[in-house]
Tab-separated table of C-alpha atoms in Angstrom:
chain	number	residue	atom	x	y	z
A	1206	MET	CA	32.853	5.280	-9.555
A	1207	LEU	CA	30.192	3.255	-7.932
A	1208	ARG	CA	27.348	2.710	-10.147
A	1209	VAL	CA	24.266	1.408	-8.314
A	1210	ALA	CA	20.703	0.801	-9.517
A	1211	VAL	CA	17.915	0.528	-6.989
A	1212	VAL	CA	14.822	-0.723	-8.372
A	1213	GLY	CA	11.469	0.932	-7.101
A	1214	SER	CA	10.783	4.666	-5.911
A	1215	GLY	CA	8.942	4.189	-2.959
A	1216	PRO	CA	10.389	5.075	0.244
A	1217	SER	CA	12.506	1.982	0.752
A	1218	GLY	CA	14.201	2.743	-2.366
A	1219	VAL	CA	14.636	6.528	-1.968
A	1220	TYR	CA	16.118	6.122	1.501
A	1221	ALA	CA	18.343	3.333	-0.084
A	1222	ALA	CA	19.643	6.111	-2.299
A	1223	GLN	CA	19.860	8.702	0.139
A	1224	SER	CA	21.796	6.212	2.364
A	1225	LEU	CA	24.557	5.758	-0.700
A	1226	VAL	CA	24.861	9.267	-1.276
A	1227	GLN	CA	25.323	10.282	2.202
A	1228	GLN	CA	28.119	7.786	3.487
A	1229	SER	CA	31.524	8.715	3.283
A	1230	ARG	CA	33.271	5.431	2.409
A	1231	VAL	CA	32.976	5.506	-1.133
A	1232	PRO	CA	33.019	9.063	-2.063
A	1233	ASP	CA	32.095	8.770	-5.636
A	1234	VAL	CA	28.814	7.341	-6.334
A	1235	ARG	CA	26.280	7.447	-8.655
A	1236	VAL	CA	22.551	6.000	-8.116
A	1237	HIS	CA	19.541	5.279	-10.845
A	1238	VAL	CA	16.584	4.976	-9.113
A	1239	LEU	CA	14.540	2.865	-11.496
A	1240	ASP	CA	10.595	2.239	-11.604
A	1241	ARG	CA	8.383	0.584	-13.776
A	1242	LEU	CA	5.978	3.686	-13.531
A	1243	PRO	CA	6.712	6.941	-15.031
A	1244	CYS	CA	5.888	8.144	-11.641
A	1245	PRO	CA	8.146	8.123	-8.314
A	1246	TYR	CA	7.394	7.827	-4.682
A	1247	GLY	CA	5.636	4.585	-4.876
A	1248	LEU	CA	2.819	3.813	-2.092
A	1249	VAL	CA	3.349	7.074	-0.926
A	1250	ARG	CA	1.814	8.588	-4.166
A	1251	TYR	CA	-0.475	5.311	-5.026
A	1252	GLY	CA	-1.353	4.260	-1.459
A	1253	VAL	CA	-1.913	6.890	0.632
A	1254	ALA	CA	-5.317	7.990	0.707
A	1255	PRO	CA	-6.025	11.199	-0.605
A	1256	ASP	CA	-7.420	12.917	2.382
A	1257	HIS	CA	-4.322	12.142	4.489
A	1258	GLU	CA	-2.548	15.259	3.296
A	1259	LYS	CA	0.150	15.250	6.364
A	1260	ILE	CA	1.188	11.913	4.787
A	1261	LYS	CA	1.413	12.503	1.118
A	1262	SER	CA	3.237	15.518	2.008
A	1263	LEU	CA	6.212	12.927	2.409
A	1264	GLN	CA	6.692	13.149	-1.277
A	1265	ASN	CA	8.414	16.567	-0.490
A	1266	ASN	CA	10.883	14.916	1.618
A	1267	LEU	CA	11.726	12.001	-0.994
A	1268	ARG	CA	11.432	14.759	-3.897
A	1269	THR	CA	14.479	16.610	-2.114
A	1270	VAL	CA	16.345	13.275	-2.385
A	1271	LEU	CA	15.596	12.411	-5.896
A	1272	GLU	CA	16.712	15.852	-6.891
A	1273	ASP	CA	20.367	15.559	-5.496
A	1274	GLU	CA	23.027	16.010	-8.206
A	1275	ARG	CA	23.957	12.260	-7.741
A	1276	ILE	CA	20.514	10.452	-7.917
A	1277	ASP	CA	18.434	10.119	-11.053
A	1278	PHE	CA	15.138	8.819	-11.363
A	1279	ILE	CA	14.349	6.854	-14.215
A	1280	GLY	CA	10.784	6.126	-14.820
A	1281	ASN	CA	9.286	3.741	-17.116
A	1282	VAL	CA	11.881	1.050	-17.025
A	1283	GLU	CA	10.272	-2.541	-15.768
A	1284	VAL	CA	12.331	-5.060	-14.356
A	1285	GLY	CA	11.340	-8.515	-14.553
A	1286	THR	CA	9.658	-10.894	-16.795
A	1287	HIS	CA	8.940	-8.249	-19.450
A	1288	GLY	CA	11.708	-5.786	-18.740
A	1289	LEU	CA	15.319	-6.201	-17.564
A	1290	ASP	CA	16.480	-9.275	-16.041
A	1291	PRO	CA	18.709	-9.402	-12.911
A	1292	GLY	CA	21.433	-10.566	-15.021
A	1293	ARG	CA	21.373	-7.412	-17.572
A	1294	LEU	CA	21.055	-4.834	-14.873
A	1295	LEU	CA	24.545	-6.369	-13.163
A	1296	GLU	CA	26.136	-5.709	-16.723
A	1297	LEU	CA	24.929	-2.055	-16.491
A	1298	TYR	CA	25.678	-1.682	-12.515
A	1299	HIS	CA	27.969	-2.730	-9.843
A	1300	ALA	CA	25.209	-3.145	-7.632
A	1301	VAL	CA	21.619	-3.723	-7.644
A	1302	VAL	CA	18.956	-2.903	-4.800
A	1303	TYR	CA	15.812	-4.532	-5.032
A	1304	CYS	CA	13.117	-2.390	-3.195
A	1305	VAL	CA	9.890	-3.910	-5.242
A	1306	GLY	CA	7.535	-4.153	-1.967
A	1307	ALA	CA	4.906	-7.023	-1.638
A	1308	ALA	CA	2.576	-6.418	-4.485
A	1309	LYS	CA	0.046	-9.189	-4.174
A	1310	ASP	CA	-3.194	-9.139	-1.482
A	1311	ARG	CA	-3.431	-12.248	0.452
A	1312	ARG	CA	-6.759	-14.111	-0.301
A	1313	LEU	CA	-9.705	-15.209	2.153
A	1314	GLY	CA	-9.767	-18.809	0.392
A	1315	VAL	CA	-13.606	-18.967	0.670
A	1316	PRO	CA	-16.321	-20.190	-1.774
A	1317	GLY	CA	-17.184	-16.767	-3.959
A	1318	GLU	CA	-14.591	-14.953	-3.638
A	1319	ASP	CA	-13.979	-14.329	-7.237
A	1320	LEU	CA	-17.581	-13.278	-7.895
A	1321	PRO	CA	-18.222	-9.779	-9.455
A	1322	GLY	CA	-18.153	-7.455	-6.748
A	1323	SER	CA	-15.691	-8.899	-4.500
A	1324	HIS	CA	-12.376	-7.125	-4.977
A	1325	SER	CA	-8.930	-6.624	-3.127
A	1326	ALA	CA	-8.524	-3.570	-1.150
A	1327	THR	CA	-5.590	-2.702	-3.012
A	1328	GLU	CA	-7.561	-2.600	-6.365
A	1329	PHE	CA	-9.758	-0.252	-4.494
A	1330	VAL	CA	-6.872	1.918	-3.373
A	1331	SER	CA	-5.005	2.190	-6.642
A	1332	TRP	CA	-8.632	3.312	-8.318
A	1333	TYR	CA	-8.856	6.065	-6.044
A	1334	SER	CA	-5.315	6.932	-6.301
A	1335	ALA	CA	-5.099	7.081	-10.124
A	1336	HIS	CA	-2.703	4.066	-10.646
A	1337	PRO	CA	-2.350	3.546	-14.202
A	1338	ASP	CA	-3.075	-0.220	-13.800
A	1339	ALA	CA	-6.168	0.114	-11.738
A	1340	PRO	CA	-9.351	-1.288	-13.123
A	1341	GLY	CA	-11.978	1.140	-14.369
A	1342	ASN	CA	-15.299	-0.654	-12.999
A	1343	GLY	CA	-16.556	2.014	-10.552
A	1344	PHE	CA	-16.290	-0.978	-8.211
A	1345	ALA	CA	-20.140	-1.437	-7.652
A	1346	LEU	CA	-20.638	1.749	-6.207
A	1347	GLY	CA	-24.286	1.589	-7.057
A	1348	ALA	CA	-24.243	-0.943	-4.326
A	1349	ARG	CA	-26.210	-0.198	-1.281
A	1350	SER	CA	-24.098	-1.958	1.160
A	1351	ALA	CA	-20.254	-2.663	1.571
A	1352	VAL	CA	-18.406	-4.812	3.675
A	1353	VAL	CA	-14.849	-4.627	4.352
A	1354	ILE	CA	-13.330	-7.589	5.619
A	1355	GLY	CA	-9.782	-6.734	7.837
A	1356	VAL	CA	-9.300	-4.223	10.799
A	1357	GLY	CA	-5.680	-2.990	9.886
A	1358	ASN	CA	-5.052	0.941	8.462
A	1359	VAL	CA	-5.928	0.003	4.836
A	1360	ALA	CA	-9.398	-1.320	5.914
A	1361	VAL	CA	-10.011	1.900	7.623
A	1362	ASP	CA	-8.794	3.880	4.649
A	1363	VAL	CA	-11.184	2.054	2.270
A	1364	ALA	CA	-14.200	2.199	4.690
A	1365	ARG	CA	-13.438	6.016	5.411
A	1366	ILE	CA	-13.383	6.835	1.604
A	1367	LEU	CA	-16.438	4.583	1.040
A	1368	ALA	CA	-18.519	6.709	3.744
A	1369	ARG	CA	-17.171	9.909	2.786
A	1370	GLY	CA	-18.990	12.318	0.662
A	1371	ALA	CA	-17.591	13.307	-2.893
A	1372	GLU	CA	-17.767	16.871	-2.028
A	1373	GLU	CA	-15.090	16.239	0.836
A	1374	LEU	CA	-12.660	14.534	-1.352
A	1375	ARG	CA	-13.057	17.244	-4.053
A	1376	ALA	CA	-10.087	19.377	-2.501
A	1377	THR	CA	-7.796	16.365	-2.959
A	1378	ASP	CA	-5.807	15.142	-6.071
A	1379	VAL	CA	-8.681	11.921	-6.099
A	1380	PRO	CA	-8.560	11.455	-10.029
A	1381	GLN	CA	-11.866	13.064	-11.654
A	1382	ALA	CA	-13.439	9.626	-12.751
A	1383	ALA	CA	-13.129	8.307	-9.292
A	1384	LEU	CA	-14.848	11.382	-7.700
A	1385	GLY	CA	-17.685	11.279	-9.881
A	1386	ALA	CA	-18.304	7.746	-9.245
A	1387	LEU	CA	-18.056	8.482	-5.553
A	1388	ALA	CA	-20.451	11.500	-6.025
A	1389	VAL	CA	-23.283	9.047	-7.442
A	1390	SER	CA	-22.286	6.079	-4.810
A	1391	ARG	CA	-25.286	4.610	-3.282
A	1392	ILE	CA	-23.769	3.152	-0.099
A	1393	ARG	CA	-25.210	4.032	2.478
A	1394	GLU	CA	-23.800	0.930	4.960
A	1395	VAL	CA	-20.132	0.133	5.235
A	1396	HIS	CA	-19.562	-2.883	7.534
A	1397	MET	CA	-16.004	-3.462	8.670
A	1398	VAL	CA	-15.509	-6.700	10.220
A	1399	GLY	CA	-12.769	-8.756	11.860
A	1400	ARG	CA	-12.183	-11.985	13.260
A	1401	ARG	CA	-10.562	-11.307	16.344
A	1402	GLY	CA	-11.477	-8.213	18.890
A	1403	PRO	CA	-10.722	-4.491	19.010
A	1404	SER	CA	-7.564	-4.947	21.445
A	1405	GLN	CA	-6.040	-7.215	18.896
A	1406	ALA	CA	-6.932	-5.154	15.802
A	1407	LYS	CA	-4.288	-3.720	13.659
A	1408	PHE	CA	-5.486	-0.516	13.129
A	1409	THR	CA	-3.783	2.603	14.437
A	1410	THR	CA	-5.626	5.026	17.107
A	1411	LYS	CA	-5.653	8.449	14.877
A	1412	GLU	CA	-7.007	6.373	11.809
A	1413	LEU	CA	-9.588	4.559	13.985
A	1414	ARG	CA	-10.812	7.972	15.734
A	1415	GLU	CA	-11.055	9.446	12.033
A	1416	LEU	CA	-14.155	7.333	11.629
A	1417	GLY	CA	-15.896	9.137	14.075
A	1418	SER	CA	-15.127	13.068	12.760
A	1419	LEU	CA	-16.706	12.235	9.302
A	1420	PRO	CA	-19.419	14.908	8.837
A	1421	ALA	CA	-21.780	12.718	6.821
A	1422	ALA	CA	-21.252	9.281	8.601
A	1423	GLU	CA	-21.732	7.569	12.325
A	1424	VAL	CA	-20.102	4.928	13.548
A	1425	GLN	CA	-22.185	1.874	15.020
A	1426	VAL	CA	-20.428	-0.975	17.352
A	1427	GLU	CA	-22.418	-4.181	18.980
A	1428	PRO	CA	-21.790	-4.242	22.385
A	1429	GLU	CA	-22.572	-8.004	22.343
A	1430	ASP	CA	-19.271	-7.782	20.235
A	1431	LEU	CA	-17.042	-6.074	22.458
A	1432	ALA	CA	-18.157	-8.261	25.284
A	1433	LEU	CA	-16.291	-11.350	23.871
A	1434	ASP	CA	-13.138	-9.437	24.160
A	1435	PRO	CA	-10.889	-10.324	26.875
A	1436	ALA	CA	-9.687	-6.788	27.802
A	1437	TYR	CA	-13.093	-5.427	27.334
A	1438	ALA	CA	-14.655	-6.384	30.601
A	1439	ASP	CA	-11.301	-4.650	32.835
A	1440	PRO	CA	-11.753	-1.157	32.893
A	1441	SER	CA	-8.247	-0.600	32.951
A	1442	GLY	CA	-7.943	-2.183	29.660
A	1443	ILE	CA	-4.963	-4.029	30.755
A	1444	ALA	CA	-5.937	-7.734	30.611
A	1445	PRO	CA	-4.850	-9.798	29.264
A	1446	ALA	CA	-1.485	-9.113	30.722
A	1447	GLY	CA	0.714	-6.826	28.621
A	1448	LEU	CA	-1.797	-5.293	26.236
A	1449	PRO	CA	0.009	-2.725	24.118
A	1450	ALA	CA	-0.699	0.758	24.955
A	1451	VAL	CA	-2.250	1.452	21.567
A	1452	ASN	CA	-4.468	-1.325	21.687
A	1453	ARG	CA	-5.804	-0.366	25.172
A	1454	ARG	CA	-6.259	3.024	23.371
A	1455	ASN	CA	-8.101	1.518	20.395
A	1456	LEU	CA	-10.573	-0.238	22.883
A	1457	ASP	CA	-11.348	2.757	24.621
A	1458	VAL	CA	-12.240	4.296	21.017
A	1459	VAL	CA	-14.294	1.533	20.362
A	1460	ARG	CA	-15.854	1.496	23.696
A	1461	GLY	CA	-16.845	4.936	23.204
A	1462	TRP	CA	-18.796	4.007	19.889
A	1463	ALA	CA	-20.845	0.722	21.412
A	1464	GLY	CA	-24.276	1.216	21.698
A	1465	GLN	CA	-24.841	4.696	20.431
A	1466	PRO	CA	-28.424	5.699	19.317
A	1467	PRO	CA	-28.447	6.435	15.592
A	1468	THR	CA	-27.832	9.803	14.699
A	1469	GLY	CA	-29.312	10.181	11.359
A	1470	ARG	CA	-26.427	11.023	9.495
A	1471	LYS	CA	-26.145	9.905	5.681
A	1472	ARG	CA	-23.890	6.926	6.116
A	1473	ARG	CA	-23.406	4.231	8.740
A	1474	ILE	CA	-20.023	2.602	9.325
A	1475	HIS	CA	-20.698	-0.581	11.293
A	1476	LEU	CA	-17.455	-2.047	13.166
A	1477	ARG	CA	-18.000	-5.727	13.658
A	1478	PHE	CA	-15.540	-8.381	15.459
A	1479	PHE	CA	-15.507	-12.010	16.269
A	1480	LEU	CA	-16.475	-12.692	12.874
A	1481	ARG	CA	-14.831	-15.029	10.275
A	1482	PRO	CA	-15.748	-15.017	6.520
A	1483	VAL	CA	-16.909	-18.554	5.222
A	1484	GLU	CA	-18.381	-17.908	2.193
A	1485	LEU	CA	-19.390	-14.942	-0.332
A	1486	LEU	CA	-22.927	-15.211	-1.286
A	1487	GLU	CA	-24.150	-14.782	-4.927
A	1488	ARG	CA	-27.459	-13.372	-6.673
A	1489	GLY	CA	-27.683	-12.724	-10.159
A	1490	GLY	CA	-24.199	-13.734	-10.920
A	1491	ARG	CA	-22.560	-11.132	-8.226
A	1492	VAL	CA	-22.014	-10.647	-4.949
A	1493	ALA	CA	-24.828	-10.379	-2.691
A	1494	GLY	CA	-23.359	-10.652	0.812
A	1495	VAL	CA	-21.114	-12.717	3.081
A	1496	ARG	CA	-21.591	-15.513	5.108
A	1497	PHE	CA	-19.756	-15.202	8.561
A	1498	GLU	CA	-18.943	-18.031	11.332
A	1499	ARG	CA	-18.760	-16.385	14.970
A	1500	THR	CA	-15.778	-16.603	16.859
A	1501	VAL	CA	-14.513	-16.790	20.493
A	1502	PRO	CA	-11.098	-16.171	21.607
A	1503	ASP	CA	-9.291	-19.440	22.613
A	1504	ALA	CA	-6.470	-19.568	25.353
A	1505	GLU	CA	-3.621	-19.068	23.044
A	1506	GLY	CA	-4.351	-15.295	22.071
A	1507	GLY	CA	-6.190	-16.572	18.915
A	1508	VAL	CA	-9.613	-17.312	18.008
A	1509	ARG	CA	-11.921	-20.348	17.210
A	1510	GLY	CA	-15.001	-20.788	15.643
A	1511	THR	CA	-18.321	-21.798	17.548
A	1512	GLY	CA	-20.839	-23.252	14.451
A	1513	ARG	CA	-22.858	-19.839	15.001
A	1514	TYR	CA	-22.958	-18.173	11.478
A	1515	GLU	CA	-24.312	-14.638	10.656
A	1516	GLU	CA	-25.046	-13.480	7.070
A	1517	ILE	CA	-24.330	-9.347	5.980
A	1518	GLU	CA	-25.918	-8.128	2.848
A	1519	ALA	CA	-23.520	-6.364	0.377
A	1520	GLN	CA	-23.095	-5.803	-3.430
A	1521	LEU	CA	-19.484	-4.813	-2.823
A	1522	VAL	CA	-16.931	-6.798	-0.969
A	1523	LEU	CA	-13.155	-5.730	-0.287
A	1524	ARG	CA	-10.821	-7.647	1.375
A	1525	ALA	CA	-8.150	-6.143	3.420
A	1526	VAL	CA	-6.254	-9.129	5.021
A	1527	GLY	CA	-2.391	-8.249	4.297
A	1528	TYR	CA	-0.048	-8.254	1.736
A	1529	ARG	CA	2.335	-11.012	0.234
A	1530	GLY	CA	5.582	-10.337	-1.711
A	1531	VAL	CA	5.517	-11.311	-5.209
A	1532	PRO	CA	8.578	-13.520	-6.700
A	1533	PRO	CA	11.021	-11.410	-8.296
A	1534	ALA	CA	11.739	-12.604	-11.897
A	1535	GLY	CA	15.431	-14.067	-12.012
A	1536	LEU	CA	15.666	-13.735	-8.086
A	1537	PRO	CA	15.420	-16.656	-5.451
A	1538	PHE	CA	12.259	-16.437	-3.480
A	1539	ASP	CA	11.346	-17.818	-0.024
A	1540	SER	CA	7.570	-18.383	-0.942
A	1541	ASP	CA	6.767	-19.438	2.734
A	1542	HIS	CA	7.453	-15.769	3.887
A	1543	GLY	CA	7.067	-14.146	0.642
A	1544	THR	CA	10.595	-12.520	0.865
A	1545	VAL	CA	13.802	-13.144	-0.994
A	1546	PRO	CA	16.548	-14.930	0.828
A	1547	HIS	CA	18.759	-12.652	2.153
A	1548	SER	CA	21.847	-11.864	4.873
A	1549	GLY	CA	21.880	-8.469	6.195
A	1550	GLY	CA	20.549	-7.222	2.569
A	1551	ARG	CA	22.643	-9.237	0.923
A	1552	VAL	CA	20.398	-11.533	-1.814
A	1553	LEU	CA	21.270	-15.360	-0.959
A	1554	ARG	CA	21.429	-17.859	-3.993
A	1555	ASP	CA	21.704	-21.459	-2.593
A	1556	GLY	CA	22.416	-20.052	0.558
A	1557	VAL	CA	25.436	-18.187	-0.840
A	1558	PRO	CA	25.962	-14.177	-1.252
A	1559	SER	CA	25.204	-13.490	-4.550
A	1560	PRO	CA	27.659	-10.447	-5.758
A	1561	GLY	CA	26.065	-7.114	-6.689
A	1562	GLU	CA	22.333	-8.339	-5.693
A	1563	TYR	CA	20.795	-6.477	-2.599
A	1564	VAL	CA	17.307	-6.206	-1.226
A	1565	ALA	CA	15.458	-3.753	1.267
A	1566	GLY	CA	12.069	-2.663	2.149
A	1567	TRP	CA	9.072	-5.277	2.276
A	1568	ILE	CA	10.473	-7.762	-0.403
A	1569	LYS	CA	13.466	-7.997	2.355
A	1570	ARG	CA	11.410	-8.047	5.644
A	1571	GLY	CA	7.985	-8.861	4.811
A	1572	PRO	CA	5.093	-6.475	4.685
A	1573	THR	CA	5.647	-4.969	8.185
A	1574	GLY	CA	5.892	-1.713	9.801
A	1575	VAL	CA	5.202	1.827	9.006
A	1576	ILE	CA	7.086	4.250	6.297
A	1577	GLY	CA	9.775	5.238	8.580
A	1578	THR	CA	10.537	1.586	9.038
A	1579	ASN	CA	12.161	1.665	5.845
A	1580	ARG	CA	14.822	4.187	6.851
A	1581	PRO	CA	17.109	1.020	9.149
A	1582	CYS	CA	16.284	-1.084	6.743
A	1583	ALA	CA	17.479	0.327	3.715
A	1584	LYS	CA	20.643	1.779	5.749
A	1585	GLU	CA	21.520	-2.105	6.863
A	1586	THR	CA	21.522	-3.193	3.066
A	1587	VAL	CA	23.319	-0.047	2.030
A	1588	THR	CA	26.160	-0.767	4.846
A	1589	SER	CA	26.328	-4.391	3.193
A	1590	LEU	CA	26.659	-2.651	0.113
A	1591	LEU	CA	29.463	-0.705	1.186
A	1592	ASP	CA	31.336	-3.302	2.819
A	1593	ASP	CA	31.158	-4.985	-0.555
A	1594	ALA	CA	32.225	-1.918	-2.946
A	1595	ALA	CA	35.600	-2.501	-3.534
A	1596	THR	CA	35.320	-5.608	-4.921
A	1597	LEU	CA	32.254	-4.838	-6.932
A	1598	MET	CA	33.945	-1.823	-8.389
A	1599	LEU	CA	36.560	-4.086	-9.941
A	1600	ARG	CA	34.105	-5.329	-12.561
A	1601	PRO	CA	33.780	-3.271	-15.645
A	1602	VAL	CA	29.907	-2.136	-16.384
A	1603	ALA	CA	28.272	0.107	-18.914
A	1604	ALA	CA	29.683	3.738	-19.253
A	1605	ASP	CA	26.125	5.368	-19.309
A	1606	PRO	CA	23.645	2.929	-18.350
A	1607	LEU	CA	20.954	5.013	-19.369
A	1608	ASP	CA	22.111	5.263	-22.881
A	1609	ALA	CA	22.221	1.348	-22.877
A	1610	LEU	CA	18.593	1.079	-21.753
A	1611	ARG	CA	17.441	3.393	-24.967
A	1612	GLU	CA	19.444	1.285	-27.097
A	1613	SER	CA	17.968	-1.839	-25.954
A	1614	GLY	CA	14.223	-0.546	-26.688
A	1615	HIS	CA	13.287	0.963	-23.441
A	1616	ARG	CA	11.767	4.351	-23.465
A	1617	PRO	CA	12.886	5.591	-19.976
A	1618	VAL	CA	11.205	8.649	-18.456
A	1619	PRO	CA	13.700	10.694	-16.197
A	1620	TRP	CA	13.228	13.336	-13.946
A	1621	PRO	CA	12.430	16.400	-16.460
A	1622	GLY	CA	9.449	13.655	-17.760
A	1623	TRP	CA	8.135	13.501	-14.304
A	1624	MET	CA	8.173	17.147	-13.664
A	1625	ALA	CA	6.388	17.561	-16.942
A	1626	ILE	CA	3.198	14.978	-15.503
A	1627	GLU	CA	3.202	17.077	-12.383
A	1628	ALA	CA	2.796	20.242	-14.636
A	1629	ALA	CA	0.123	18.462	-16.665
A	1630	GLU	CA	-1.749	17.409	-13.470
A	1631	ALA	CA	-1.455	20.811	-12.192
A	1632	ALA	CA	-3.240	22.062	-15.365
A	1633	LEU	CA	-5.835	19.481	-15.236
A	1634	GLY	CA	-6.881	20.292	-12.053
A	1635	LEU	CA	-7.151	24.312	-13.238
A	1636	THR	CA	-9.487	23.312	-15.812
A	1637	LEU	CA	-11.742	21.280	-13.379
A	1638	GLY	CA	-11.687	23.899	-10.986
A	1639	ARG	CA	-9.657	21.717	-8.510
A	1640	ARG	CA	-6.092	21.513	-7.249
A	1641	SER	CA	-3.928	19.214	-9.090
A	1642	VAL	CA	-5.450	15.996	-10.273
A	1643	LYS	CA	-3.874	12.817	-11.021
A	1644	ILE	CA	-3.749	11.490	-14.745
A	1645	ALA	CA	-5.323	7.827	-13.975
A	1646	ASP	CA	-4.014	6.025	-17.383
A	1647	TRP	CA	-0.849	5.090	-19.108
A	1648	PRO	CA	-1.291	6.840	-22.229
A	1649	GLY	CA	-2.005	10.448	-20.446
A	1650	LEU	CA	1.110	9.813	-18.370
A	1651	LEU	CA	3.653	8.679	-21.063
A	1652	SER	CA	1.993	11.555	-23.392
A	1653	ALA	CA	2.592	14.367	-20.557
A	1654	ALA	CA	5.984	12.711	-20.116
A	1655	GLY	CA	6.533	12.690	-23.710
A	1656	SER	CA	5.627	16.393	-24.387
A	1657	ALA	CA	9.070	17.855	-22.704
A	1658	ALA	CA	10.947	15.632	-25.390
A	1659	HIS	CA	12.447	13.849	-22.892
A	1660	LEU	CA	11.647	10.400	-23.933
């Protein structure tokens, strides 16, 4: 039997497990999908916005994989500095596939970034997604104005949640505390700001259009911002040469919003372009606004500063400018690319493949692609692992890794414990007159899992 540990239960980890059990080259495979959290699905549970029901339904597909009798989900098992190290994992399993994502946000690197009221978008997403590590500070929703720095899908998500009414989110699984905070939010102005133009923005057209369909919010775009975009003046939307179709569609959507008169809705979303943050402003010990430098396109597809500045008032600032991999404890790490060095998914130590160690997902390729991109990425890694399987299986490993984990002091939460958490969340929703509502804290999750006597 080939015993494999997959570290991480998000899409990349689940797709790796699926590829392992669906192949025919090694007929007897057993996979343990380990996760630090007692809940599976990674960013599908803790990163997809609560009002994106279609994407969240991907959990049903991932569930089908994890219910395979050859695969075991084992939560509440940390791998790294405060948990199992890679050497110990290789004593328990023939191979380990690390699918740990890119957990760190990129920073702006400007003065005032650490002022109270300034956060990463990931912190905000974790809060409204009920991640048990999320801060519970309410995110200054007593603020009147918020600035979201970035023009990708994460920026669109957080801007949309800020501009939605709480009643619109009541039918989702957003945690009760977040729903209550959003219900009393005083935010009326949401500014989503990018340093380049709409034809270079990273959001998808579907996400962008959703901003224009919010019943309690209107979208405003400054025509003078658009006038700077090289593609804006060309009605065909094909300049500069080779502009991708998605960028043309995005430009068309934004063009339709430019210069529209206010409609009097409760909240306004301002899409701003060609502004680069240079400083977060302070008043009374908290963030009070953002100072931006106006940029213009350069001749190389980027932008350059103009020396002209603009300030936007904000009592809440969320940065959504990308992610970066965190060095996994005990594994080599390429700090320039934020990834683990590898060849076809095989971890490289000093340029040489390390027997039994593999990577897939963002920690392999960087924070790129969509959820589906993880499938071919995982398949490539699994192909490399299977090529090595005959040699890997010569090494003795633990007869029952789960017993070994318990004996070493871990309190793993297997699949029935996760089922108990799901049942507890459904019961919580019932008491609140809502659908299933997420449990947002570690004690609550572990208590629910333990109630089924599976700890």
